[in-house]
CSV table of C-alpha atoms in Angstrom, one decimal:
chain,number,residue,atom,x,y,z
F,14,MET,CA,-36.8,-27.0,29.6
F,15,SER,CA,-33.8,-28.3,31.4
F,16,SER,CA,-32.5,-25.1,32.6
F,17,LEU,CA,-35.7,-23.8,34.1
F,18,SER,CA,-36.2,-26.7,35.7
F,19,SER,CA,-32.6,-26.6,37.3
F,20,SER,CA,-33.2,-23.0,38.1
F,21,VAL,CA,-36.3,-23.3,40.0
F,22,VAL,CA,-35.0,-26.1,42.2
F,23,LYS,CA,-32.3,-23.9,42.9
F,24,SER,CA,-34.3,-21.5,44.1
F,25,VAL,CA,-36.5,-23.8,46.1
F,26,LEU,CA,-33.8,-25.2,47.8
F,27,LEU,CA,-32.1,-21.8,48.5
F,28,HIS,CA,-35.4,-20.1,50.1
F,29,GLY,CA,-36.1,-23.7,52.5
F,30,ALA,CA,-32.2,-22.9,53.7
F,31,ILE,CA,-33.3,-19.4,54.1
F,32,GLY,CA,-36.4,-19.7,56.1
F,33,GLY,CA,-34.7,-22.5,58.1
F,34,LEU,CA,-32.0,-20.1,59.8
F,35,LEU,CA,-34.4,-17.4,60.0
F,36,LEU,CA,-36.2,-19.7,62.0
F,37,ALA,CA,-33.5,-21.1,64.0
F,38,THR,CA,-32.3,-17.8,64.8
F,39,ALA,CA,-36.4,-16.8,66.0
F,40,ASN,CA,-36.2,-20.0,68.3
F,41,PHE,CA,-32.9,-19.1,69.4
F,42,HIS,CA,-34.1,-15.4,70.0
F,43,MET,CA,-37.4,-16.8,71.7
F,44,ASP,CA,-35.5,-19.4,74.1
F,45,THR,CA,-33.6,-17.0,75.9
F,46,PRO,CA,-34.9,-13.8,76.4
F,47,THR,CA,-32.9,-10.7,77.0
F,48,VAL,CA,-32.8,-9.9,80.9
F,49,MET,CA,-31.9,-6.7,81.8
F,50,GLU,CA,-30.3,-6.2,84.9
F,51,VAL,CA,-31.9,-3.6,87.4
F,52,THR,CA,-30.3,-2.9,90.4
F,53,LEU,CA,-33.6,-1.8,92.4
F,54,ASN,CA,-33.5,0.0,95.8
F,55,PRO,CA,-35.4,-1.3,98.4
F,56,GLN,CA,-38.4,1.1,97.5
F,57,GLN,CA,-38.5,0.1,93.9
F,58,GLU,CA,-38.4,-4.2,94.3
F,59,ASP,CA,-42.3,-4.7,94.7
F,60,LYS,CA,-42.4,-2.9,91.2
F,61,GLN,CA,-39.5,-4.7,90.0
F,62,PRO,CA,-40.9,-8.2,88.4
F,63,GLU,CA,-43.6,-6.2,86.6
F,64,ARG,CA,-40.8,-4.4,84.3
F,65,VAL,CA,-38.6,-7.6,83.8
F,66,VAL,CA,-42.1,-8.7,81.9
F,67,SER,CA,-42.5,-5.6,80.4
F,68,ALA,CA,-39.2,-5.7,79.2
F,69,VAL,CA,-39.2,-9.5,78.0
F,70,SER,CA,-42.5,-9.0,76.2
F,71,VAL,CA,-41.3,-5.9,74.1
F,72,ASP,CA,-38.4,-8.3,73.1
F,73,GLN,CA,-40.5,-10.8,71.9
F,74,GLN,CA,-42.6,-9.0,69.7
F,75,ALA,CA,-40.1,-7.1,68.3
F,76,VAL,CA,-38.6,-10.6,67.1
F,77,GLU,CA,-42.2,-11.8,65.8
F,78,LYS,CA,-42.1,-8.6,64.0
F,79,LYS,CA,-38.5,-9.2,62.8
F,80,ILE,CA,-39.6,-12.5,61.8
F,81,SER,CA,-43.1,-11.7,59.5
F,82,ASP,CA,-40.9,-9.0,57.8
F,83,LEU,CA,-38.3,-11.8,56.6
F,84,LYS,CA,-41.1,-14.1,55.9
F,85,LYS,CA,-43.0,-11.6,53.5
F,86,ARG,CA,-40.2,-10.3,52.4
F,87,GLU,CA,-39.0,-14.1,51.6
F,88,ALA,CA,-42.6,-14.5,50.3
F,89,ASP,CA,-42.9,-12.0,47.6
F,90,LYS,CA,-39.4,-13.0,46.6
F,91,LYS,CA,-40.0,-16.7,45.8
F,92,ALA,CA,-43.5,-15.2,44.2
F,93,ALA,CA,-41.5,-12.6,42.4
F,94,GLU,CA,-39.1,-15.4,40.7
F,95,GLU,CA,-41.8,-17.8,40.4
F,96,ARG,CA,-43.6,-15.3,37.8
F,97,ARG,CA,-40.1,-14.6,36.5
F,98,ILE,CA,-39.6,-18.4,36.1
F,99,ARG,CA,-43.1,-18.7,34.4
F,100,ASP,CA,-42.0,-15.5,32.0
F,101,LEU,CA,-39.4,-17.3,31.5
F,102,GLU,CA,-41.4,-20.3,30.2
F,103,GLN,CA,-44.1,-18.4,28.1
F,104,ARG,CA,-41.1,-16.9,26.9
F,105,ALA,CA,-39.8,-20.5,25.5
F,106,GLN,CA,-42.5,-21.8,24.7
F,107,GLN,CA,-43.1,-18.5,22.5
F,108,ALA,CA,-40.2,-18.7,20.7
F,109,ARG,CA,-40.7,-22.5,20.3
F,110,LYS,CA,-44.0,-21.5,18.9
F,111,ASP,CA,-41.8,-18.5,16.6
F,112,ARG,CA,-39.0,-21.0,15.3
F,113,GLU,CA,-42.4,-23.7,14.3
F,114,ALA,CA,-43.9,-21.2,12.2
F,115,GLU,CA,-40.9,-19.4,10.4
F,116,ALA,CA,-39.7,-23.4,10.2
F,117,ARG,CA,-43.3,-23.6,8.6
F,118,ARG,CA,-42.7,-20.3,6.7
F,119,ILE,CA,-39.3,-21.1,5.3
F,120,LYS,CA,-40.5,-24.9,4.2
F,121,LYS,CA,-43.1,-23.2,1.8
F,122,LEU,CA,-40.9,-20.2,0.8
F,123,GLU,CA,-38.9,-23.1,-0.6
F,124,GLN,CA,-41.8,-24.7,-2.0
F,125,GLU,CA,-42.6,-21.7,-3.7
F,126,ARG,CA,-39.0,-21.7,-4.6
F,127,GLN,CA,-38.8,-24.9,-6.1
F,128,ALA,CA,-42.5,-24.9,-7.8
F,129,LYS,CA,-40.7,-21.6,-9.8
F,130,LEU,CA,-38.0,-23.6,-10.3
F,131,GLU,CA,-39.7,-26.0,-12.1
F,132,GLU,CA,-41.6,-23.8,-14.0
F,133,LYS,CA,-38.7,-21.7,-15.1
F,134,ARG,CA,-37.3,-24.7,-16.3
F,135,ARG,CA,-39.9,-25.8,-18.4
F,136,ALA,CA,-40.2,-22.4,-19.4
F,137,GLU,CA,-36.4,-22.6,-20.3
F,138,ALA,CA,-36.8,-25.8,-22.1
F,139,GLN,CA,-39.7,-25.2,-24.3
F,140,ALA,CA,-37.5,-21.8,-25.3
F,141,LYS,CA,-34.4,-23.5,-26.0
F,142,ARG,CA,-36.5,-26.1,-28.7
F,143,ALA,CA,-37.9,-22.9,-30.1
F,144,ARG,CA,-34.4,-21.4,-30.1
F,145,GLU,CA,-33.5,-25.0,-31.8
F,146,ILE,CA,-36.1,-24.6,-34.4
F,147,GLU,CA,-35.0,-21.0,-34.9
F,148,LYS,CA,-32.1,-21.9,-35.7
F,149,LYS,CA,-32.2,-24.6,-37.9
F,150,GLN,CA,-34.7,-22.5,-40.1
F,151,ARG,CA,-32.6,-19.8,-40.0
F,152,GLU,CA,-29.1,-21.8,-41.2
F,153,GLN,CA,-31.5,-23.9,-43.8
F,154,ALA,CA,-32.2,-20.3,-44.8
F,155,ASP,CA,-28.5,-19.2,-44.4
F,156,LYS,CA,-27.7,-22.0,-46.6
F,157,ALA,CA,-30.2,-21.5,-49.6
F,158,ARG,CA,-28.6,-17.5,-49.3
F,159,ALA,CA,-25.3,-18.9,-49.6
F,160,GLU,CA,-25.6,-21.0,-52.6
F,161,LYS,CA,-26.7,-18.0,-54.6
F,162,ALA,CA,-24.8,-16.3,-53.2
F,163,ALA,CA,-21.7,-18.8,-54.3
F,164,ALA,CA,-23.5,-19.4,-58.2
F,165,GLU,CA,-23.9,-15.3,-58.3
F,166,GLU,CA,-19.7,-14.5,-56.8
F,167,ALA,CA,-18.5,-17.1,-59.1
F,168,ALA,CA,-20.4,-15.6,-62.4
F,169,LYS,CA,-18.8,-12.7,-61.3
F,170,LYS,CA,-15.5,-14.3,-60.5
F,171,ALA,CA,-15.1,-15.5,-64.3
F,172,ALA,CA,-16.0,-11.8,-65.1
F,173,ALA,CA,-13.2,-10.6,-63.0
F,174,GLN,CA,-10.5,-13.1,-63.4
F,175,ARG,CA,-11.1,-12.0,-67.3
F,176,LYS,CA,-10.7,-8.5,-67.0
F,177,ALA,CA,-7.8,-8.8,-64.1
F,178,GLU,CA,-6.0,-10.5,-67.0
F,179,GLU,CA,-6.7,-7.7,-69.6
F,180,ASP,CA,-5.6,-5.2,-66.7
F,181,ARG,CA,-2.5,-7.6,-65.6
F,182,LEU,CA,-0.7,-7.4,-68.8
F,183,LYS,CA,-1.8,-3.7,-69.7
F,184,LYS,CA,-0.3,-3.2,-66.1
F,185,ALA,CA,3.1,-5.4,-67.4
F,186,GLU,CA,3.8,-3.5,-70.0
F,187,GLU,CA,3.2,0.0,-68.1
F,188,ALA,CA,5.5,-1.3,-65.2
F,189,ARG,CA,7.9,-2.6,-68.0
F,190,LYS,CA,8.2,0.8,-69.4
F,191,ARG,CA,8.2,2.8,-65.5
F,192,ARG,CA,10.6,0.3,-64.4
F,193,GLU,CA,13.3,0.9,-67.5
F,194,ALA,CA,12.5,4.6,-66.5
F,195,GLU,CA,13.2,4.6,-63.3
F,196,GLU,CA,16.4,2.4,-63.7
F,197,LYS,CA,17.3,5.0,-65.6
F,198,ARG,CA,16.7,7.9,-63.3
F,199,LYS,CA,18.4,5.6,-60.5
F,200,ALA,CA,22.0,5.4,-62.3
F,201,GLU,CA,21.3,9.4,-62.8
F,202,GLU,CA,20.9,9.7,-58.9
F,203,ALA,CA,23.3,6.5,-58.1
F,204,GLU,CA,25.9,8.6,-60.1
F,205,ARG,CA,25.0,11.9,-58.6
F,206,LYS,CA,25.2,10.7,-55.3
F,207,ARG,CA,28.5,8.9,-55.8
F,208,GLN,CA,30.0,12.3,-57.0
F,209,LYS,CA,28.5,14.3,-53.8
F,210,ALA,CA,30.1,11.8,-51.5
F,211,LEU,CA,33.2,12.1,-53.5
F,212,GLU,CA,33.1,16.1,-52.9
F,213,GLU,CA,31.7,15.5,-49.0
F,214,GLN,CA,34.2,12.8,-48.7
F,215,MET,CA,36.9,15.8,-49.7
F,216,LEU,CA,35.6,18.3,-47.6
F,217,ARG,CA,35.3,16.6,-44.4
F,218,GLU,CA,38.5,14.8,-44.9
F,219,GLN,CA,40.0,18.9,-45.3
F,220,LEU,CA,37.6,19.6,-42.4
F,221,ALA,CA,38.9,17.1,-40.1
F,222,LYS,CA,42.8,17.6,-41.2
F,223,GLU,CA,42.3,21.9,-40.3
F,224,GLN,CA,40.0,20.5,-37.3
F,225,ALA,CA,43.3,18.1,-36.1
F,226,ALA,CA,45.6,20.6,-36.6
F,227,ARG,CA,43.5,24.1,-34.3
F,228,ALA,CA,43.2,21.1,-31.9
F,229,LYS,CA,46.5,20.4,-31.9
F,230,ILE,CA,47.3,23.9,-31.2
F,231,ARG,CA,44.8,24.4,-28.8
F,232,GLN,CA,46.0,21.5,-27.0
F,233,GLN,CA,49.0,23.4,-26.8
F,234,GLN,CA,48.0,26.4,-26.0
F,235,VAL,CA,45.9,24.8,-22.9
F,236,LEU,CA,48.6,22.9,-21.5
F,237,SER,CA,50.8,25.7,-22.0
F,238,GLU,CA,48.3,27.9,-19.8
F,239,VAL,CA,47.2,25.1,-17.1
F,240,ASP,CA,51.4,24.7,-16.7
F,241,LYS,CA,51.4,28.7,-16.6
F,242,TYR,CA,48.4,29.0,-14.1
F,243,LYS,CA,49.8,25.7,-11.9
F,244,ALA,CA,53.2,27.9,-11.6
F,245,LEU,CA,50.8,30.6,-10.4
F,246,ILE,CA,49.6,28.6,-8.3
F,247,MET,CA,52.3,26.9,-6.7
F,248,GLN,CA,53.8,30.4,-6.5
F,249,ARG,CA,50.3,31.8,-4.1
F,250,ILE,CA,51.1,28.4,-2.0
F,251,GLN,CA,55.2,28.8,-1.6
F,252,ALA,CA,54.2,32.3,-0.4
F,253,ASN,CA,52.1,31.2,1.9
F,254,LEU,CA,54.6,28.2,3.4
F,255,LEU,CA,55.6,28.2,7.1
F,256,ILE,CA,59.3,26.3,6.5
F,257,ASP,CA,61.8,25.5,9.1
F,258,GLU,CA,65.2,23.7,8.2
F,259,THR,CA,63.8,20.4,9.3
F,260,MET,CA,62.2,20.1,6.1
F,261,LYS,CA,65.1,21.0,3.6
F,262,GLY,CA,64.7,17.9,0.9
F,263,LYS,CA,61.0,16.9,1.8
F,264,GLN,CA,58.0,16.7,0.0
F,265,CYS,CA,54.4,16.2,-0.2
F,266,ARG,CA,52.3,15.9,-2.9
F,267,VAL,CA,48.4,17.2,-2.2
F,268,ASN,CA,45.4,17.2,-4.0
F,269,ILE,CA,43.3,20.9,-4.6
F,270,ARG,CA,40.1,21.4,-5.3
F,271,LEU,CA,39.1,24.2,-6.8
F,272,ALA,CA,35.4,26.3,-7.8
F,273,PHE,CA,35.6,28.2,-11.4
F,274,ASN,CA,36.4,32.0,-9.1
F,275,GLY,CA,39.2,29.7,-8.0
F,276,LEU,CA,37.6,29.3,-4.1
F,277,VAL,CA,39.5,26.3,-2.9
F,278,THR,CA,37.1,23.7,-2.4
F,279,HIS,CA,39.2,20.9,-0.8
F,280,VAL,CA,42.5,19.9,-0.2
F,281,GLU,CA,44.0,16.9,0.8
F,282,SER,CA,47.4,15.4,1.7
F,283,LEU,CA,48.2,12.3,-1.2
F,284,GLY,CA,51.6,11.0,0.7
F,285,GLY,CA,54.6,13.2,1.6
F,286,ASP,CA,56.5,14.2,4.6
F,287,ARG,CA,54.2,14.9,7.7
F,288,LEU,CA,55.6,18.2,8.3
F,289,VAL,CA,55.7,19.7,4.9
F,290,CYS,CA,52.4,18.2,4.2
F,291,GLU,CA,50.5,19.7,7.1
F,292,ALA,CA,52.7,23.5,5.8
F,293,ALA,CA,51.2,22.7,2.8
F,294,ILE,CA,48.0,22.0,3.1
F,295,ARG,CA,48.0,25.3,5.8
F,296,ALA,CA,49.0,27.7,2.9
F,297,VAL,CA,46.3,26.9,0.5
F,298,LYS,CA,43.6,27.8,3.4
F,299,MET,CA,45.7,31.1,3.6
F,300,ALA,CA,45.5,31.9,0.3
F,301,ASP,CA,41.5,30.4,0.5
F,302,THR,CA,41.4,31.5,-3.6
F,303,LEU,CA,44.0,30.3,-6.5
F,304,PRO,CA,44.5,31.7,-9.5
F,305,VAL,CA,42.3,30.4,-12.7
F,306,SER,CA,41.5,30.7,-16.0
F,307,LYS,CA,38.2,31.8,-16.9
F,308,GLU,CA,38.3,29.9,-20.3
F,309,LYS,CA,36.8,26.7,-19.8
F,310,ASP,CA,39.2,23.9,-21.1
F,311,VAL,CA,42.1,25.4,-19.1
F,312,PHE,CA,39.8,25.6,-16.1
F,313,GLU,CA,38.7,22.1,-16.7
F,314,GLN,CA,42.5,21.5,-16.5
F,315,LEU,CA,43.3,23.3,-13.0
F,316,LYS,CA,39.9,22.1,-11.3
F,317,ASN,CA,40.7,19.3,-9.7
F,318,ILE,CA,45.1,18.9,-9.4
F,319,ASN,CA,47.8,16.9,-8.0
F,320,LEU,CA,51.0,19.3,-7.2
F,321,THR,CA,54.2,18.7,-5.4
F,322,ILE,CA,55.1,20.5,-3.1
F,323,LYS,CA,59.1,21.6,-1.9
F,324,PRO,CA,60.4,24.1,0.8
F,325,ASN,CA,62.0,26.6,-0.9
F,326,LEU,CA,65.3,26.3,1.5
């Protein structure tokens, strides 16, 4: 309500200011009517007063009409503003009524909810008491059944113990016989395994000696083949090596990596005379592919090799 009152006061003050401005403007125009200066010839001098009066009368009517229109528009605006304010007040009153009605409805719903909760609590308490009574009765019945079952179980257990003792003695005798037979069988099996292990050990030792001998022979063969292919590779590089007298007595160590078909995949200097190293790298690249063995174990020794290149001078 305070915001609506403030709006009304502001609107009234604004309308009063506009009305005062309009009245002041109207009075100014009325007090200082526009006089048209007209140059008349002698023949028209007798008609000049009539024309001046007519012009002043027309201006006065226009000003009064404009003031009337402005007053009417201001009155219309004021009436619209008053209607808007009344509408806002009515809406505020209706909103307040709606809030009060909603509050009453919520309060009623809360009271109903509390009543239902209380009813639910009473019902739960009754159900709990009923469950407790039922539980107690069930526990008593279970206890009686347990006591009866315990007595029956004790009788069964006594009979079972007697039978178990008889069975135990019988099984102990049977177990003794099986144990003796099993020990005998295990002793015989252990002897067979020992003999077999000795035979297998002898065979493994013999096989190991043969494999070692074959490996040694093969290693010698591989080393021989590796040396042969290194010589061939060196021969190919020397054939492509461009040399001069300044390289005499100098050398370069290079690393060469080869694909399975002898294709050079990488070559780099590992140290030595710069000119010899440059010439050696050029010679390897010119060769493109180098001799390699098709045997896998020989190729494994050749696929990544280090060679010392010495110009033949």
